[in-house]
Amino acid sequence: MLAATHWLGLANILLFLASSGLAFSTNVLLRRAEISADELLEAYDIIIVGGGQAGTVIASRLSENPDVSVLVVEYGYFNTDPAQLEPNSIGFSSRYQYNITSVPQTGLNNRAIGIYAACCVGGGSTINGMLLNRGSAADYDSWEALGNPGWGWSELYPYFIKSSHFDAPSPAAAEEYNMTWGEGSYSDGPIHQSFASWQWPGTGIQRQGIIEAGAEPQADGSGGDAFGVIWYPTALDNATALRSYAVNGYYQPASERPNLHVLTGWRVDRIVFDEHNTAVGVEMTRRVSSGGCRAPKASVGVKREVVVSAGAIHTPQVLQRSGVGPAWLLEEAGIEIVSELPGVGSNLQDHPVTSASFNYTTNVLPNPSVSYLDPEFMAWATQELEEHRSGPLRISTGNTGGEVPLTAIDPEGYQAIVDEYLAQGTGDYLPETYSEEQVAGYEAMREQLALLMASPDNAWLELPLTGSTSLSTVLIKSVGRGTIFLNTTNIYAEPIIDYHTFVNPVDVKIMASNLRFVRRMHETPSMQQLGPVELVPGPNVQTDEQFESHIRQSSRSSIAHNSGSAVMMPRELGGVVDAELKVYGVQGVSVADASIMPIIPAAHTCSTVYAIAEKAVDIIKSRHGL
Ligand SMILES: Cc1cc2nc3c(=O)[nH]c(=O)nc-3n(C[C@H](O)[C@H](O)[C@H](O)COP(=O)(O)OP(=O)(O)OC[C@H]3O[C@@H](n4cnc5c(N)ncnc54)[C@H](O)[C@@H]3O)c2cc1C
Ligand SMILES: *[C@@H]1O[C@H](CO)[C@@H](O)[C@H](O)[C@H]1NC(C)=O
Ligand SMILES: *[C@@H]1O[C@H](CO)[C@@H](O)[C@H](O)[C@H]1NC(C)=O
Ligand SMILES: *[C@@H]1O[C@H](CO)[C@@H](O)[C@H](O)[C@H]1NC(C)=O
Ligand SMILES: *[C@@H]1O[C@H](CO)[C@@H](O)[C@H](O)[C@H]1NC(C)=O
Ligand SMILES: *[C@@H]1O[C@H](CO)[C@@H](O)[C@H](O)[C@H]1NC(C)=O
């Protein structure tokens, strides 16, 4: 059955390639490193838990050394759907995702929020929106300031560069749209990134509007200057306009190596430790098509290190099931404590979002609001994509937008927000499960967050621009902190997730400032050309109270950027891993994925995960002399 779907998928890809006439140079034999459970070796040098985005990168890089045996265990399967490579394939469909809902969010009028978490080889990079922006230097410098030497911008930037490859748009497009980029921010790395050479004309007008409202255009956008108005690439190979992701960028070139094994459709249940708290292997169970897992189970030994890359939603769950986590939780779940680490599953962050919507009564043509409904335009757009891999259907999630600092969002009011934040008691709005060390850790974060609020070099609002009349208004940095804990009734059920979105009123205030900024942007001379009439929040929303109530009823907790839940920080500040990514209190276990981020960067998380994974590879290699 499995083999049949595999070959069907492959046939589809080949058919698709033949029909589109593309020279798709990467190898489509996705599954050459895939093994079945009876082919497992007794032990591997490195076992990677989760073949998602980070896990795939780390496995591919470590297996460059033929003397290192690497096993990846992934709960999901290979995604062989050719449609997943297309520019508009952002995978909000459930087939390659987990099906999890948060607990009701008290800050969102008790609404429960759907959680985005990838479940397939390549993880988020396989199904995501491909918007590959990077945070500003200040984002990562705050990581280093929290006791993580080596994780500031100057040391991470080389890994952003190493993972990426940029092809410039046509000179005509660059000139027409004022596209800017920094040649030095990219290399000939595995992940291809590009700008669409055709953009909706309204995009340029919105760019001017946001500039007139006070956001400054930046030259590179990916070189540490992601504050103001920037251009950012999409993870589309410029030549083919197909998705560039961890599978075709990293894994496929590695897939013929005999020292790399990938086992899909198996769940790692726990890491097994000896009496010295040294990891000796992992236990796992096979996934069944009816959902969940059932016997057979299997165990496999590890000689050097287990790298947990199960993503920000499941990495805490794997650690907790292995006896690494808060004592109260492990006791409640009946799990023997191996290392008491209260921070495992806390510090969860994402980017809360609402949207502002307008009627542009004198809109330019073409525009995404009406042209998508025009059959003639769509016929042209479809032909452009099919014949030239260009045109509106290649834009995906877009290439430009505002990354606006609070100092520009609200030049008169930002200081009052900083003051209000610093006047709070440290623990006032934290989850009640926070321990003393964790509260101390948050106090250190608060100092950084307050600096970032008052800094012109770091964004709090993200406003992607595509000419659309509906504008995602993202809180791209947040003072709130959530939790992920085992379901103690059934530790194999999905974890219990509470984002704590908008529990802290400071986040609500900043989101209100963000919406007011979008309103102000539409009052600029450039935007007035389009005759904008605000529909949402609408003219009836004016006072702080009205904004608050609108925000609580309209926002979501997440734009699929779960991070921070196995935080890299000193242990006495509630940290889970040290700056070498080693889990405190055990030997031979590290974490490398979105969960280590102490403070979520003011950017979508994919490119940062590539940088983390590339840096993790160097750390792991140097630790074992590989
Ligand atoms: C729908 C969606 C859209 C997104 N859009 C964008 C975007 O446009 N731009 C951007 O920058 N970012 C985007 N992101 C976010 C970005 O893709 C993620 O932050 C990133 O891919 C996370 O990488 P990771 O390695 O930490 O985790 P993941 O890639 O999620 O990998 C974790 C893997 O571990 C596996 N796993 C979990 N538990 C177990 C277990 N017990 N045993 C075995 N395997 C296990 C999972 O199945 C999964 O494959 C999006 C994410 C999603 C889901
Ligand atoms: C989520 O639900 C979809 C649709 O029912 C299913 O195909 C998929 O396997 C589920 N995901 C997981 C991880 O169980
Ligand atoms: C990228 O693609 C565009 C057409 O979509 C083309 O004009 C441009 O030259 C390409 N860039 C490179 C570096 O090949
Ligand atoms: C490009 O930049 C110039 C100067 O800042 C500006 O006058 C022009 O309107 C911009 N064009 C677009 C399409 O953004
Ligand atoms: C948008 O404005 C146009 C022109 O004034 C009007 O005809 C149309 O009904 C408006 N649409 C909405 C949704 O308000
Ligand atoms: C925990 O798991 C049990 C058993 O599978 C389930 O009935 C319950 O709904 C889960 N609890 C939550 C909060 O999801």
mmCIF file of N, CA and C and ligand atoms in Angstrom, residues 166-171 194-198 238-239 388-391 394, ligand 3:
data_model
loop_
_atom_site.group_PDB
_atom_site.id
_atom_site.type_symbol
_atom_site.label_atom_id
_atom_site.label_comp_id
_atom_site.label_asym_id
_atom_site.label_seq_id
_atom_site.Cartn_x
_atom_site.Cartn_y
_atom_site.Cartn_z
ATOM 1 N N PHE A 166 20.321 33.254 -3.896
ATOM 2 C CA PHE A 166 19.382 34.255 -4.419
ATOM 3 C C PHE A 166 19.637 34.515 -5.891
ATOM 4 N N ASP A 167 18.558 34.491 -6.686
ATOM 5 C CA ASP A 167 18.642 34.887 -8.089
ATOM 6 C C ASP A 167 17.911 36.205 -8.252
ATOM 7 N N ALA A 168 18.596 37.191 -8.767
ATOM 8 C CA ALA A 168 18.011 38.522 -8.898
ATOM 9 C C ALA A 168 16.853 38.514 -9.898
ATOM 10 N N PRO A 169 15.872 39.370 -9.683
ATOM 11 C CA PRO A 169 14.787 39.502 -10.661
ATOM 12 C C PRO A 169 15.319 40.180 -11.922
ATOM 13 N N SER A 170 14.479 40.286 -12.931
ATOM 14 C CA SER A 170 14.926 40.962 -14.150
ATOM 15 C C SER A 170 15.216 42.432 -13.820
ATOM 16 N N PRO A 171 16.222 43.013 -14.476
ATOM 17 C CA PRO A 171 16.548 44.423 -14.211
ATOM 18 C C PRO A 171 15.334 45.337 -14.412
ATOM 19 N N SER A 194 13.851 33.929 -4.369
ATOM 20 C CA SER A 194 13.725 34.885 -5.475
ATOM 21 C C SER A 194 12.568 35.848 -5.237
ATOM 22 N N PHE A 195 12.539 36.898 -6.027
ATOM 23 C CA PHE A 195 11.395 37.817 -6.081
ATOM 24 C C PHE A 195 10.613 37.497 -7.351
ATOM 25 N N ALA A 196 9.313 37.700 -7.311
ATOM 26 C CA ALA A 196 8.523 37.573 -8.533
ATOM 27 C C ALA A 196 8.787 38.809 -9.388
ATOM 28 N N SER A 197 9.027 38.597 -10.669
ATOM 29 C CA SER A 197 9.312 39.738 -11.550
ATOM 30 C C SER A 197 8.037 40.448 -12.014
ATOM 31 N N TRP A 198 6.888 39.925 -11.639
ATOM 32 C CA TRP A 198 5.617 40.619 -11.899
ATOM 33 C C TRP A 198 4.956 40.865 -10.552
ATOM 34 N N ASN A 238 14.123 30.465 -8.840
ATOM 35 C CA ASN A 238 13.781 31.488 -9.841
ATOM 36 C C ASN A 238 13.532 30.890 -11.224
ATOM 37 N N ALA A 239 14.318 29.859 -11.581
ATOM 38 C CA ALA A 239 14.233 29.317 -12.938
ATOM 39 C C ALA A 239 12.944 28.526 -13.155
ATOM 40 N N HIS A 388 5.634 30.664 -18.803
ATOM 41 C CA HIS A 388 6.836 31.420 -18.424
ATOM 42 C C HIS A 388 7.159 31.308 -16.941
ATOM 43 N N ARG A 389 6.385 30.544 -16.201
ATOM 44 C CA ARG A 389 6.564 30.436 -14.742
ATOM 45 C C ARG A 389 6.628 31.842 -14.134
ATOM 46 N N SER A 390 5.736 32.690 -14.569
ATOM 47 C CA SER A 390 5.760 34.090 -14.142
ATOM 48 C C SER A 390 4.323 34.585 -13.951
ATOM 49 N N GLY A 391 4.189 35.870 -13.727
ATOM 50 C CA GLY A 391 2.865 36.468 -13.619
ATOM 51 C C GLY A 391 2.308 36.408 -12.201
ATOM 52 N N ARG A 394 2.552 33.518 -9.607
ATOM 53 C CA ARG A 394 3.862 33.144 -9.104
ATOM 54 C C ARG A 394 4.234 33.930 -7.842
HETATM 55 C C1 LIG B 3 14.794 35.241 -12.611
HETATM 56 O O1 LIG B 3 13.612 35.071 -13.374
HETATM 57 C C2 LIG B 3 13.227 36.201 -14.157
HETATM 58 C C3 LIG B 3 11.960 35.851 -14.920
HETATM 59 O O2 LIG B 3 10.995 35.353 -14.092
HETATM 60 C C4 LIG B 3 14.331 36.543 -15.126
HETATM 61 O O3 LIG B 3 13.988 37.695 -15.841
HETATM 62 C C5 LIG B 3 15.638 36.758 -14.373
HETATM 63 O O4 LIG B 3 16.684 36.987 -15.285
HETATM 64 C C6 LIG B 3 15.969 35.553 -13.537
HETATM 65 N N1 LIG B 3 17.162 35.809 -12.746
HETATM 66 C C7 LIG B 3 18.282 35.125 -12.901
HETATM 67 C C8 LIG B 3 19.440 35.530 -12.048
HETATM 68 O O5 LIG B 3 18.381 34.199 -13.680
#
